[in-house]
């Protein structure tokens, strides 16, 4: 077994297709230029110590129990428990707070899987790493498309489908403005709300998901052609569809329309489950006094790295 192992994985944002991706439709997701870093340093005793800005926890090897605030990390450790033969310190550092909607759960799951894979196996295979991370996220949350895990493993801008997992990396990228709304409703809660609302209008909701799927297909074409005006138009249509699902609110609308008031922004929408998190605008802007917190980031081609 290697001595110290370090890995890092990018956070992510959804561009289009949220919710629909949980029902077999396509989504667009990208890795961002903010990362989570995990380092594993073996220690002589049989304990595992986890340290991050969220807290400090020490557990004996063989007695790992999933608990807050390290549910994703501990779920990873449980998966590797049979191959862990000695204790270690696990340090987690992040370029961004866990509650701003940049996919921190996926990024920390992927980076932790990566250090454990490298520490316990001779070779790390990215596809296997993605499958494992996606399975762990689903186990902890009870659901999840795995789109954010895909972005954290492979980096870049991906057209993604869940079953069977399929992804296509799009080479062209574009500038973005990302605003944090200042709040978050847990993803699982928003997904359950949409599920409940869908029971009243199943045909209409399926129709909305189909339109989101079509919009994603057209967006892939627009991105390949570098047609950013068309992409902006499709992003705006997708925002209307998110509203139809019931995941928009007054605060998010304020940010969406503040972005659209800027002539350099070609389109804007909620990113992620909705009812909080971030709003993204397509384009570059010189404005700095946005009503939400400006998150300086861009699409990053770099996925997980291990050393
Ligand atoms: C959350 O970022 C996006 C959802 O589609 C959930 C998922 O894809 O796992 C709402």
Coordinates of C-alpha atoms and ligand atoms in Angstrom, one line a residue:
X1 CA 0.0 0.0 0.0
X2 CA 1.2 3.5 -0.9
X3 CA 2.0 6.0 1.9
X4 CA 0.2 9.3 1.5
X5 CA -2.4 9.6 -1.2
X6 CA -4.1 12.7 -2.4
X7 CA -7.0 13.3 -4.8
X8 CA -9.1 16.2 -5.8
X9 CA -12.4 16.4 -7.7
X10 CA -14.2 19.5 -9.1
X11 CA -17.6 20.7 -8.0
X12 CA -20.3 20.8 -10.6
X13 CA -23.4 22.7 -11.9
X14 CA -26.3 21.5 -14.0
X15 CA -26.9 23.5 -17.1
X16 CA -30.2 21.9 -18.2
X17 CA -32.4 18.9 -17.6
X18 CA -32.7 18.9 -13.8
X19 CA -35.4 16.5 -12.5
X20 CA -36.0 15.2 -16.1
X21 CA -32.7 13.3 -15.8
X22 CA -34.2 11.3 -13.0
X23 CA -36.9 10.1 -15.4
X24 CA -34.6 8.8 -18.2
X25 CA -34.2 12.1 -20.0
X26 CA -30.9 13.8 -20.9
X27 CA -29.2 16.5 -18.9
X28 CA -26.3 18.9 -19.4
X29 CA -23.9 19.1 -16.5
X30 CA -20.4 20.6 -16.1
X31 CA -17.4 20.6 -13.8
X32 CA -16.4 23.9 -12.2
X33 CA -13.1 25.5 -11.4
X34 CA -13.6 25.0 -7.7
X35 CA -12.4 21.7 -6.1
X36 CA -12.5 19.5 -3.1
X37 CA -9.2 17.9 -2.0
X38 CA -8.8 14.8 0.1
X39 CA -5.6 13.4 1.5
X40 CA -5.1 10.1 3.2
X41 CA -2.1 9.6 5.5
X42 CA -1.6 6.2 7.2
X43 CA -1.2 6.2 11.0
X44 CA 0.2 3.4 13.2
X45 CA -3.0 2.7 15.2
X46 CA -6.3 1.2 14.0
X47 CA -8.3 4.4 14.0
X48 CA -9.6 6.6 11.1
X49 CA -9.7 10.3 11.8
X50 CA -11.7 12.6 9.5
X51 CA -11.0 16.4 9.6
X52 CA -12.7 19.1 7.6
X53 CA -14.2 22.5 8.2
X54 CA -17.4 20.6 9.1
X55 CA -15.8 18.9 12.1
X56 CA -13.5 16.2 13.4
X57 CA -14.4 12.6 13.9
X58 CA -12.4 9.5 15.0
X59 CA -13.7 6.0 14.4
X60 CA -12.0 2.6 14.8
X61 CA -11.5 0.6 11.6
X62 CA -14.2 -2.0 11.4
X63 CA -16.7 0.1 13.3
X64 CA -17.7 2.7 10.7
X65 CA -21.2 4.0 11.2
X66 CA -22.7 6.5 8.8
X67 CA -23.4 9.8 10.6
X68 CA -23.5 13.6 10.1
X69 CA -21.6 15.6 9.1
X70 CA -19.6 13.0 7.2
X71 CA -22.3 10.8 5.7
X72 CA -20.9 10.6 2.2
X73 CA -17.3 10.1 3.4
X74 CA -18.3 7.4 5.9
X75 CA -20.4 5.7 3.3
X76 CA -17.3 5.5 1.0
X77 CA -15.2 4.2 3.9
X78 CA -17.8 1.5 4.6
X79 CA -17.6 0.4 1.0
X80 CA -13.8 -0.1 1.4
X81 CA -13.9 -1.4 5.0
X82 CA -12.9 -5.0 4.1
X83 CA -9.8 -3.8 2.3
X84 CA -8.7 -1.3 5.0
X85 CA -6.2 -3.0 7.2
X86 CA -4.8 0.0 9.2
X87 CA -5.8 3.4 10.4
X88 CA -5.3 6.7 8.6
X89 CA -6.0 10.4 8.8
X90 CA -8.3 11.8 6.2
X91 CA -8.2 15.5 5.6
X92 CA -10.8 17.3 3.5
X93 CA -10.4 20.8 2.1
X94 CA -12.7 22.6 -0.2
X95 CA -12.5 25.7 -2.4
X96 CA -16.2 26.4 -1.7
X97 CA -18.7 26.1 1.1
X98 CA -20.8 22.9 1.1
X99 CA -24.1 24.7 0.9
X100 CA -23.8 26.9 -2.2
X101 CA -25.1 24.2 -4.6
X102 CA -21.8 23.4 -6.4
X103 CA -22.2 19.6 -5.9
X104 CA -19.9 19.3 -2.9
X105 CA -21.4 15.9 -1.8
X106 CA -20.5 14.4 -5.2
X107 CA -17.1 16.0 -5.3
X108 CA -16.2 14.8 -1.8
X109 CA -17.5 11.3 -2.6
X110 CA -15.5 11.1 -5.8
X111 CA -12.3 12.4 -4.2
X112 CA -12.6 10.1 -1.2
X113 CA -13.3 7.1 -3.5
X114 CA -10.3 8.1 -5.5
X115 CA -7.9 8.1 -2.5
X116 CA -9.3 4.8 -1.2
X117 CA -9.1 3.2 -4.7
X118 CA -5.5 4.3 -5.1
X119 CA -4.6 3.2 -1.6
X120 CA -6.1 -0.3 -1.9
X121 CA -5.8 -1.2 -5.5
X122 CA -3.0 -1.3 -8.0
X123 CA -4.9 0.6 -10.7
X124 CA -7.7 3.2 -10.7
X125 CA -10.3 2.9 -13.5
X126 CA -12.3 6.1 -14.0
X127 CA -15.5 4.3 -15.1
X128 CA -15.5 2.0 -12.1
X129 CA -14.8 5.0 -9.9
X130 CA -17.8 6.9 -11.3
X131 CA -20.1 3.8 -10.9
X132 CA -19.0 3.4 -7.3
X133 CA -19.4 7.1 -6.4
X134 CA -22.8 7.2 -8.0
X135 CA -23.9 4.1 -6.1
X136 CA -22.7 5.6 -2.8
X137 CA -24.5 8.9 -3.4
X138 CA -27.7 7.0 -4.2
X139 CA -27.3 4.9 -1.0
X140 CA -26.9 8.0 1.2
X141 CA -29.5 10.2 -0.5
X142 CA -31.9 7.5 -1.6
X143 CA -31.9 8.9 -5.1
X144 CA -29.6 10.7 -7.6
X145 CA -29.0 10.7 -11.3
X146 CA -25.2 10.6 -10.9
X147 CA -24.9 13.6 -13.3
X148 CA -22.8 15.6 -10.8
X149 CA -20.6 12.5 -10.0
X150 CA -20.0 12.2 -13.7
X151 CA -18.8 15.8 -14.0
X152 CA -16.6 15.4 -10.9
X153 CA -15.0 12.3 -12.3
X154 CA -14.6 13.2 -16.0
X155 CA -14.6 17.0 -15.9
X156 CA -15.8 19.3 -18.7
X157 CA -19.3 19.8 -20.1
X158 CA -21.2 16.5 -20.4
X159 CA -24.5 15.5 -22.0
X160 CA -25.6 12.8 -19.6
X161 CA -28.2 10.1 -19.4
X162 CA -28.7 7.9 -16.3
X163 CA -29.9 4.5 -17.4
X164 CA -27.9 3.1 -18.9
X165 CA -25.3 5.6 -17.9
X166 CA -24.1 7.4 -21.0
X167 CA -22.1 10.6 -21.4
X168 CA -20.8 12.7 -24.2
X169 CA -18.1 15.2 -23.5
X170 CA -18.6 18.5 -25.4
X171 CA -15.3 20.2 -26.2
X172 CA -16.6 23.8 -26.6
X173 CA -17.2 25.9 -23.6
X174 CA -18.6 29.4 -22.9
X175 CA -18.3 32.1 -20.2
X176 CA -20.8 32.1 -17.4
X177 CA -22.1 34.3 -14.6
X178 CA -23.0 32.3 -11.5
X179 CA -25.0 33.9 -8.6
X180 CA -25.7 32.1 -5.3
X181 CA -29.3 32.8 -4.1
X182 CA -28.3 32.7 -0.4
X183 CA -30.3 29.6 0.5
X184 CA -30.9 25.9 -0.2
X185 CA -33.7 23.4 0.0
X186 CA -32.1 19.9 0.2
X187 CA -32.2 18.3 -3.2
X188 CA -34.0 15.2 -1.9
X189 CA -36.8 17.4 -0.5
X190 CA -37.2 19.2 -3.8
X191 CA -37.2 16.0 -5.8
X192 CA -39.9 14.5 -3.5
X193 CA -42.0 17.7 -3.9
X194 CA -41.8 17.4 -7.7
X195 CA -42.7 13.7 -7.4
X196 CA -45.8 14.6 -5.3
X197 CA -46.9 17.3 -7.7
X198 CA -46.4 14.9 -10.6
X199 CA -49.0 12.6 -9.2
X200 CA -51.7 15.2 -9.8
X201 CA -50.6 16.0 -13.4
X202 CA -48.7 12.9 -14.7
X203 CA -49.2 13.6 -18.4
X204 CA -48.2 17.2 -18.1
X205 CA -45.1 16.5 -16.1
X206 CA -44.0 13.8 -18.6
X207 CA -44.6 16.4 -21.3
X208 CA -42.4 18.9 -19.5
X209 CA -39.6 16.3 -19.1
X210 CA -39.9 15.5 -22.8
X211 CA -39.5 19.2 -23.7
X212 CA -36.5 19.4 -21.4
X213 CA -35.0 16.4 -23.2
X214 CA -35.6 18.0 -26.6
X215 CA -34.1 21.3 -25.3
X216 CA -31.0 19.5 -24.2
X217 CA -30.6 17.8 -27.6
X218 CA -30.9 21.2 -29.3
X219 CA -28.5 22.7 -26.8
X220 CA -25.9 20.1 -27.6
X221 CA -26.2 21.1 -31.3
X222 CA -26.0 24.8 -30.4
X223 CA -22.8 24.2 -28.3
X224 CA -21.1 22.2 -31.0
X225 CA -21.8 25.1 -33.5
X226 CA -20.7 27.7 -31.0
X227 CA -24.2 29.3 -31.3
X228 CA -24.3 31.0 -27.9
X229 CA -27.4 33.0 -28.8
X230 CA -29.3 29.8 -29.5
X231 CA -28.0 28.3 -26.3
X232 CA -29.2 31.3 -24.3
X233 CA -32.7 31.0 -25.9
X234 CA -32.8 27.3 -24.9
X235 CA -31.6 28.1 -21.4
X236 CA -34.5 30.6 -21.0
X237 CA -37.0 28.0 -22.3
X238 CA -35.6 25.5 -19.7
X239 CA -36.1 28.1 -17.0
X240 CA -39.8 28.3 -18.0
X241 CA -40.0 24.5 -17.7
X242 CA -38.3 24.5 -14.3
X243 CA -41.0 27.0 -13.2
X244 CA -43.7 24.7 -14.6
X245 CA -42.3 21.9 -12.3
X246 CA -42.8 24.2 -9.3
X247 CA -39.1 24.6 -8.3
X248 CA -38.8 28.4 -9.0
X249 CA -39.5 31.1 -6.4
X250 CA -39.4 34.9 -6.1
X251 CA -35.8 35.1 -5.1
X252 CA -34.6 32.9 -7.9
X253 CA -36.7 34.8 -10.4
X254 CA -35.2 38.1 -9.1
X255 CA -31.7 36.7 -10.0
X256 CA -32.8 35.2 -13.3
X257 CA -34.3 38.6 -14.4
X258 CA -31.3 40.6 -13.1
X259 CA -29.1 38.5 -15.3
X260 CA -31.4 38.9 -18.3
X261 CA -31.4 42.7 -17.9
X262 CA -27.8 42.6 -18.8
X263 CA -27.4 42.9 -22.6
X264 CA -24.3 40.7 -22.4
X265 CA -26.2 37.8 -20.9
X266 CA -27.8 35.6 -23.5
X267 CA -30.0 33.5 -21.2
X268 CA -30.4 32.6 -17.5
X269 CA -31.9 29.8 -15.4
X270 CA -31.8 28.1 -12.0
X271 CA -29.1 25.5 -11.8
X272 CA -29.8 22.3 -9.7
X273 CA -32.9 21.0 -8.0
X274 CA -34.3 24.5 -7.5
X275 CA -35.9 26.4 -4.5
X276 CA -32.5 27.7 -3.7
X277 CA -28.8 27.2 -4.8
X278 CA -27.5 29.1 -7.8
X279 CA -28.7 30.8 -10.9
X280 CA -26.5 30.8 -14.0
X281 CA -26.3 33.3 -16.9
X282 CA -24.7 32.5 -20.3
X283 CA -22.2 35.2 -21.2
X284 CA -19.6 37.5 -19.7
X285 CA -20.6 40.6 -17.8
X286 CA -18.7 43.5 -16.2
X287 CA -21.4 44.0 -13.6
X288 CA -20.3 43.2 -10.0
X289 CA -23.2 44.5 -7.9
X290 CA -25.6 41.6 -8.5
X291 CA -28.5 41.0 -6.1
X292 CA -27.0 37.5 -5.3
X293 CA -23.5 36.5 -4.4
X294 CA -21.3 36.3 -7.5
X295 CA -19.3 33.0 -7.6
X296 CA -16.2 33.5 -9.7
X297 CA -15.9 30.3 -11.6
X298 CA -15.8 28.7 -15.0
X299 CA -16.3 25.4 -16.7
X300 CA -13.3 23.2 -16.0
X301 CA -12.0 20.5 -18.2
X302 CA -10.2 18.8 -15.3
X303 CA -12.0 15.9 -13.6
X304 CA -10.7 13.9 -10.7
X305 CA -6.9 13.9 -10.2
X306 CA -5.0 11.5 -8.0
X307 CA -1.3 11.6 -6.8
Ligands
LIG1 C1 -29.9 18.3 -8.7 O1 -28.7 19.0 -8.9 C2 -30.4 17.8 -10.0 C3 -31.6 16.8 -9.9 O2 -31.9 16.4 -11.2 C4 -31.2 15.6 -9.1 C5 -30.2 14.6 -9.7 O3 -29.9 14.8 -10.9 O4 -29.7 13.7 -9.0 C6 -32.8 17.4 -9.3

